[in-house]
Short mmCIF file of C-alpha atoms in Angstrom, two decimals:
data_model
loop_
_atom_site.label_atom_id
_atom_site.label_comp_id
_atom_site.label_asym_id
_atom_site.label_seq_id
_atom_site.Cartn_x
_atom_site.Cartn_y
_atom_site.Cartn_z
CA MET A 1 117.14 79.44 65.75
CA GLU A 2 116.75 82.45 63.93
CA TYR A 3 118.63 85.52 65.02
CA ARG A 4 118.06 89.27 64.43
CA TYR A 5 120.48 92.23 64.93
CA ILE A 6 119.19 95.18 67.21
CA GLY A 7 119.63 98.18 65.01
CA ASN A 8 123.08 98.90 63.88
CA SER A 9 124.74 97.23 66.79
CA GLY A 10 126.52 93.99 67.15
CA LEU A 11 123.55 92.70 69.42
CA ARG A 12 122.30 89.04 67.74
CA VAL A 13 119.46 88.34 69.33
CA THR A 14 116.60 85.63 69.24
CA PRO A 15 113.26 87.02 68.08
CA ILE A 16 111.85 86.41 71.41
CA CYS A 17 113.21 87.85 74.54
CA LEU A 18 112.39 86.74 78.24
CA GLY A 19 110.90 89.69 80.33
CA THR A 20 111.47 89.41 84.04
CA MET A 21 109.22 91.90 85.68
CA THR A 22 107.39 89.65 88.08
CA PHE A 23 110.37 87.79 89.55
CA GLY A 24 110.52 88.55 93.32
CA SER A 25 106.96 89.51 93.40
CA THR A 26 104.32 87.20 92.09
CA THR A 27 106.91 84.77 90.85
CA THR A 28 109.28 83.37 93.35
CA LYS A 29 113.11 83.06 92.83
CA GLU A 30 112.97 79.33 92.45
CA GLU A 31 110.08 79.69 89.81
CA ALA A 32 112.14 82.50 88.01
CA PHE A 33 114.96 80.11 87.76
CA LYS A 34 112.87 77.53 86.40
CA ILE A 35 111.47 79.93 83.73
CA MET A 36 114.87 81.24 82.67
CA ASP A 37 116.24 77.75 82.40
CA LYS A 38 113.48 76.62 80.32
CA ALA A 39 113.97 79.74 77.85
CA TYR A 40 117.57 79.38 77.84
CA ASP A 41 117.61 75.55 77.08
CA LEU A 42 115.16 76.16 74.04
CA GLY A 43 117.83 78.73 72.72
CA ILE A 44 116.55 82.39 73.90
CA ASN A 45 119.64 84.46 74.52
CA PHE A 46 117.93 87.51 75.11
CA PHE A 47 116.75 88.69 78.82
CA ASP A 48 115.32 92.07 79.86
CA THR A 49 114.65 93.62 83.25
CA ALA A 50 115.01 96.98 84.90
CA GLU A 51 116.07 98.53 88.14
CA LEU A 52 112.37 99.14 89.17
CA TYR A 53 111.45 95.72 88.88
CA PRO A 54 109.48 93.72 90.37
CA VAL A 55 105.97 94.98 89.31
CA PRO A 56 103.73 96.72 90.90
CA PRO A 57 106.84 98.93 91.83
CA ASN A 58 107.36 99.52 95.64
CA ALA A 59 110.26 101.28 97.42
CA LYS A 60 110.81 97.84 99.32
CA ASP A 61 111.13 95.38 96.66
CA ALA A 62 112.57 97.56 93.76
CA GLY A 63 115.96 96.01 92.61
CA ILE A 64 114.97 92.37 93.54
CA THR A 65 114.39 91.26 90.12
CA GLU A 66 118.02 92.32 89.02
CA GLU A 67 119.50 90.42 92.02
CA ILE A 68 117.58 87.26 91.06
CA VAL A 69 118.56 87.46 87.26
CA GLY A 70 122.17 88.26 88.36
CA GLN A 71 122.38 85.13 90.36
CA TRP A 72 120.67 83.00 87.60
CA ILE A 73 123.60 84.45 84.99
CA LYS A 74 126.16 82.97 87.32
CA THR A 75 125.07 79.60 86.06
CA LYS A 76 125.59 80.15 82.67
CA PRO A 77 128.28 81.51 80.33
CA ARG A 78 127.83 85.36 80.47
CA ASP A 79 128.78 85.90 76.91
CA SER A 80 125.79 83.44 75.82
CA ILE A 81 123.36 85.91 77.26
CA ILE A 82 122.43 89.34 75.71
CA LEU A 83 121.33 91.22 79.09
CA ALA A 84 119.23 94.16 78.88
CA THR A 85 118.08 96.29 81.94
CA LYS A 86 116.74 99.98 82.36
CA VAL A 87 117.27 103.10 84.45
CA ALA A 88 113.81 104.62 85.74
CA GLY A 89 112.53 107.30 84.26
CA ALA A 90 112.16 110.93 85.57
CA ALA A 91 109.89 111.84 88.25
CA SER A 92 108.58 114.79 86.27
CA GLY A 93 106.31 112.39 84.26
CA TRP A 94 103.14 110.33 84.55
CA PHE A 95 104.71 108.35 87.52
CA VAL A 96 107.15 109.05 90.42
CA PRO A 97 109.33 105.89 90.82
CA PRO A 98 109.95 104.55 94.30
CA ILE A 99 113.67 104.73 94.15
CA ARG A 100 116.26 107.56 94.78
CA HIS A 101 113.33 109.27 97.18
CA GLY A 102 111.13 110.05 94.02
CA LEU A 103 113.69 112.31 92.59
CA THR A 104 114.78 110.25 89.60
CA ALA A 105 115.75 112.15 86.19
CA ILE A 106 117.57 111.01 83.14
CA ASP A 107 120.77 113.25 83.73
CA SER A 108 124.34 112.32 84.27
CA PHE A 109 124.19 111.85 88.16
CA HIS A 110 121.08 109.50 88.07
CA ILE A 111 122.33 107.53 85.16
CA LYS A 112 125.55 106.99 86.66
CA ARG A 113 124.25 106.31 89.89
CA ALA A 114 121.50 103.86 88.50
CA VAL A 115 124.14 101.73 86.17
CA GLU A 116 126.46 101.29 89.19
CA LYS A 117 123.85 99.81 91.29
CA SER A 118 122.41 97.55 88.29
CA LEU A 119 125.98 96.27 87.72
CA LYS A 120 126.23 95.15 91.48
CA LYS A 121 122.86 93.79 91.69
CA LEU A 122 123.26 91.83 88.29
CA ASP A 123 126.60 91.08 89.49
CA THR A 124 128.36 91.65 86.12
CA ASP A 125 130.75 94.02 84.77
CA TYR A 126 129.13 94.98 81.75
CA ILE A 127 125.28 95.52 80.25
CA ASP A 128 124.65 94.68 76.86
CA LEU A 129 121.64 97.00 76.40
CA TYR A 130 120.80 99.92 78.84
CA GLN A 131 117.63 101.50 78.21
CA VAL A 132 115.74 104.61 79.32
CA HIS A 133 112.42 103.07 81.18
CA TRP A 134 110.51 106.36 80.05
CA PRO A 135 111.68 109.64 78.73
CA ASP A 136 112.72 112.87 80.65
CA THR A 137 110.86 115.84 79.50
CA ILE A 138 112.93 118.41 81.38
CA VAL A 139 116.52 117.43 81.25
CA PRO A 140 118.00 118.08 77.53
CA ILE A 141 118.70 114.82 75.50
CA GLU A 142 122.01 115.79 74.68
CA GLU A 143 122.85 115.55 78.38
CA SER A 144 121.32 111.95 78.69
CA LEU A 145 123.18 111.00 75.68
CA LYS A 146 126.56 112.29 76.62
CA ALA A 147 126.12 109.99 80.13
CA PHE A 148 125.39 107.32 78.11
CA ASP A 149 128.23 107.72 75.60
CA GLU A 150 130.74 107.90 78.68
CA LEU A 151 129.29 104.38 80.10
CA ILE A 152 129.86 102.90 76.65
CA LYS A 153 133.29 104.33 76.38
CA GLU A 154 134.24 103.06 79.93
CA GLY A 155 133.07 99.61 78.86
CA LYS A 156 130.08 99.44 81.43
CA VAL A 157 127.50 99.51 78.52
CA ARG A 158 127.60 97.97 74.95
CA TYR A 159 124.68 99.80 73.61
CA ILE A 160 121.80 102.00 74.56
CA GLY A 161 118.00 102.14 73.98
CA THR A 162 114.96 103.84 75.05
CA SER A 163 111.25 102.91 76.09
CA ASN A 164 107.89 104.26 76.18
CA ASP A 165 108.85 106.98 73.91
CA SER A 166 106.85 108.93 70.75
CA ALA A 167 108.07 109.50 67.28
CA TYR A 168 109.10 112.85 68.25
CA GLY A 169 111.29 111.95 71.25
CA LEU A 170 112.98 109.33 69.34
CA THR A 171 113.65 111.29 66.18
CA LYS A 172 115.02 114.02 68.26
CA ALA A 173 117.43 111.73 70.32
CA ASN A 174 118.61 110.19 67.07
CA GLU A 175 119.27 113.74 65.21
CA THR A 176 120.89 114.97 68.46
CA SER A 177 123.26 111.72 68.28
CA LYS A 178 123.95 112.26 64.84
CA HIS A 179 124.90 115.85 65.12
CA LYS A 180 126.81 115.58 68.55
CA ASN A 181 128.67 112.62 67.47
CA LEU A 182 127.28 110.44 70.58
CA ALA A 183 126.29 106.92 70.99
CA ARG A 184 122.83 106.57 69.63
CA PHE A 185 119.39 104.85 70.74
CA GLN A 186 119.56 101.34 68.51
CA SER A 187 116.21 100.26 70.24
CA ILE A 188 112.91 101.31 71.48
CA GLN A 189 110.80 99.04 73.95
CA ASN A 190 107.02 100.23 73.43
CA ASN A 191 103.88 98.56 74.15
CA PHE A 192 102.60 96.80 70.71
CA SER A 193 100.26 94.30 70.06
CA LEU A 194 97.04 92.98 68.27
CA LEU A 195 95.23 95.18 70.90
CA ASN A 196 97.28 98.15 70.50
CA PRO A 197 98.87 98.63 67.20
CA ARG A 198 99.58 102.13 67.64
CA PHE A 199 103.31 101.77 66.60
CA LEU A 200 102.39 101.27 63.07
CA ASP A 201 100.91 104.93 62.85
CA GLU A 202 104.31 106.65 63.12
CA LEU A 203 107.02 105.11 64.91
CA ALA A 204 107.30 102.27 62.61
CA ASN A 205 108.20 104.55 59.92
CA VAL A 206 110.83 106.18 61.97
CA CYS A 207 112.55 102.67 62.86
CA LYS A 208 112.61 101.57 59.36
CA LYS A 209 113.97 104.63 57.88
CA GLU A 210 116.62 104.92 60.52
CA ASN A 211 117.21 101.25 61.33
CA ILE A 212 116.37 101.41 65.06
CA SER A 213 114.55 98.27 66.30
CA LEU A 214 111.41 97.99 68.16
CA LEU A 215 111.55 95.51 70.95
CA PRO A 216 107.68 95.19 71.77
CA TYR A 217 106.52 94.31 75.28
CA SER A 218 103.16 93.20 76.33
CA PRO A 219 102.67 91.22 73.00
CA ILE A 220 99.71 89.30 74.90
CA ALA A 221 98.40 92.52 76.41
CA GLY A 222 99.29 91.45 80.01
CA GLY A 223 97.30 88.35 79.42
CA VAL A 224 94.22 89.49 77.99
CA LEU A 225 94.86 87.89 74.75
CA ALA A 226 94.86 84.72 76.27
CA GLY A 227 91.19 85.03 76.81
CA LYS A 228 91.11 84.63 80.70
CA TYR A 229 88.96 87.78 81.12
CA ASN A 230 86.52 87.05 78.56
CA SER A 231 84.11 85.20 81.13
CA GLY A 232 83.71 88.57 82.81
CA LEU A 233 85.36 87.76 85.80
CA TYR A 234 88.83 88.93 87.08
CA PRO A 235 90.76 85.86 88.37
CA ASP A 236 92.27 86.44 91.85
CA ASP A 237 95.64 85.21 90.52
CA ALA A 238 95.58 87.12 87.35
CA ARG A 239 97.56 90.47 86.69
CA PHE A 240 94.56 92.62 86.27
CA GLY A 241 92.74 90.80 89.06
CA ILE A 242 95.28 91.72 91.23
CA TYR A 243 95.77 95.37 89.84
CA MET A 244 92.28 96.17 90.23
CA LYS A 245 92.58 95.50 94.04
CA ASN A 246 95.20 97.72 94.23
CA LYS A 247 94.62 101.17 95.90
CA SER A 248 96.69 103.18 93.37
CA PRO A 249 94.30 105.25 90.86
CA ARG A 250 97.31 104.85 88.33
CA VAL A 251 97.21 100.83 88.60
CA GLN A 252 93.64 100.73 88.49
CA ALA A 253 93.78 102.91 85.18
CA MET A 254 96.09 100.62 83.59
CA ALA A 255 93.93 97.69 84.35
CA LYS A 256 91.00 99.23 82.67
CA ARG A 257 92.97 100.18 79.70
CA PHE A 258 93.85 96.59 79.37
CA VAL A 259 90.39 95.08 80.36
CA ASN A 260 87.51 96.90 78.77
CA ASP A 261 84.60 96.09 76.37
CA LYS A 262 86.75 96.80 73.30
CA THR A 263 89.38 94.71 74.34
CA ILE A 264 87.42 91.87 75.60
CA GLU A 265 85.29 92.09 71.94
CA ALA A 266 88.50 92.12 69.95
CA THR A 267 89.98 89.32 71.90
CA LYS A 268 86.84 87.01 71.32
CA ARG A 269 87.70 87.51 67.66
CA TYR A 270 91.26 86.63 67.61
CA VAL A 271 90.67 83.52 70.04
CA THR A 272 88.18 82.31 67.08
CA LEU A 273 90.90 83.28 64.49
CA ALA A 274 93.53 81.36 66.22
CA ASN A 275 91.26 78.42 66.62
CA GLU A 276 90.78 78.36 62.65
CA TYR A 277 94.59 77.93 62.49
CA GLY A 278 95.11 75.23 65.16
CA ILE A 279 96.94 77.58 67.34
CA SER A 280 96.40 79.07 70.77
CA PRO A 281 95.78 82.64 71.00
CA VAL A 282 98.98 83.46 72.86
CA THR A 283 100.77 81.88 70.07
CA LEU A 284 99.10 84.14 67.79
CA ALA A 285 99.66 87.28 69.52
CA VAL A 286 103.44 86.63 70.03
CA ALA A 287 103.73 85.72 66.35
CA TYR A 288 102.14 89.15 65.48
CA SER A 289 104.34 91.15 67.52
CA LYS A 290 107.51 89.74 65.95
CA HIS A 291 106.23 89.44 62.40
CA PHE A 292 107.25 93.15 61.17
CA ASP A 293 110.75 93.79 59.68
CA PHE A 294 111.18 96.64 62.26
CA VAL A 295 111.08 94.10 65.04
CA ALA A 296 114.19 92.72 66.63
CA SER A 297 112.94 90.71 69.63
CA THR A 298 109.40 90.71 71.30
CA ILE A 299 109.42 90.65 75.11
CA ILE A 300 107.39 87.49 76.62
CA GLY A 301 106.76 87.21 80.41
CA ALA A 302 105.77 84.24 82.50
CA ARG A 303 104.60 83.75 86.07
CA LYS A 304 105.20 80.15 85.92
CA HIS A 305 107.44 77.98 83.68
CA GLU A 306 104.32 76.29 81.83
CA GLN A 307 102.88 79.79 80.59
CA LEU A 308 106.13 79.98 78.32
CA ASP A 309 104.91 76.87 75.99
CA ASP A 310 102.26 78.85 73.98
CA SER A 311 104.46 81.84 73.65
CA LEU A 312 107.46 79.73 72.35
CA LYS A 313 105.61 78.15 69.99
CA ALA A 314 105.55 81.74 68.25
CA LEU A 315 109.07 81.01 67.26
CA ASN A 316 107.92 78.43 64.49
CA PHE A 317 104.94 80.14 63.62
CA LYS A 318 104.72 82.35 60.35
CA ILE A 319 101.89 85.07 59.91
CA ASP A 320 100.92 84.49 56.26
CA LYS A 321 99.15 87.23 54.09
CA GLU A 322 95.97 85.70 54.52
CA LEU A 323 96.12 85.55 58.16
CA LEU A 324 97.67 89.34 58.64
CA GLU A 325 94.74 90.47 56.32
CA ASN A 326 92.26 88.98 58.82
CA ILE A 327 93.93 90.40 61.57
CA GLN A 328 93.80 93.97 59.93
CA LYS A 329 90.06 93.27 59.36
CA ILE A 330 89.38 93.12 63.11
CA GLN A 331 91.67 95.86 63.84
CA ASN A 332 89.70 98.12 61.17
CA GLU A 333 86.62 97.21 62.83
CA ILE A 334 87.42 97.76 66.48
CA LEU A 335 89.97 100.51 66.35
CA TYR A 336 92.47 101.21 69.05
CA PRO A 337 90.92 99.00 71.95
CA MET A 338 93.47 99.98 74.38
CA GLY A 339 92.75 103.90 73.34
#
């Protein structure tokens, strides 16, 4: 098994990480255990969750995923697992999380409340990587970093990261850490895939220059790159089939971002390209997302344990120069399918 370090940290992780966001909603506890067991038995040591999970988020179920992951971890040696979770982002942004009465912020109070709750639900005394789920545009980043720094000094958290951030946000945080002598973000978890290569525009340069690792999520674009939507239908048991029935305008907008004319056409071409190489489009998509030197580990997900197979085959598949050029040709002809 290949291992990579996250940023400048001591976290040595497999190039594929198992995401858990469906555990407790579309994935039962029993099936979640099968999924985690399968990944672990094949050598995966990195598992990612969040206080807000499962998705779609709601007040009743928030935290169930951490409980399931915590119960499973008790069946394994704790030191054999790199565990990541997240504190919900600020309610002042694009989404008001249905926890802490919709008043979340990335301030000292909320960070410390959140980490104590996550430690309890995960039934562990430390978190390997604690991440901001999305940025806070109101609370100064120095206050946030001071709170995270205290958690590290207390031994409750080993390292910190951010998610869904911009080049400005990551750079601002990194420079603040330097000048204030505070723990820094070792990673950034952003959407990055064949259908959404925007990370390459600016953020990739920040990561390479500052040795901050990308942890790409949604490498198969929520299942779109598997080709399941190319028939023109929304399968009832598929993620965006479910999302399109959700009454939330935000959830519907997300579905339309992932499933539209451009993403369907691009996926059609990627499926053809994968066939030429004798692999599934899922394997191609995951292999692409872990290909780059600024990536430490790409986060895959599954609702059923059988769905892991094609993603995990990417562990042994490398993107060569010719294949990368063919991919870039598709990306140049269909610019930014997800907007």
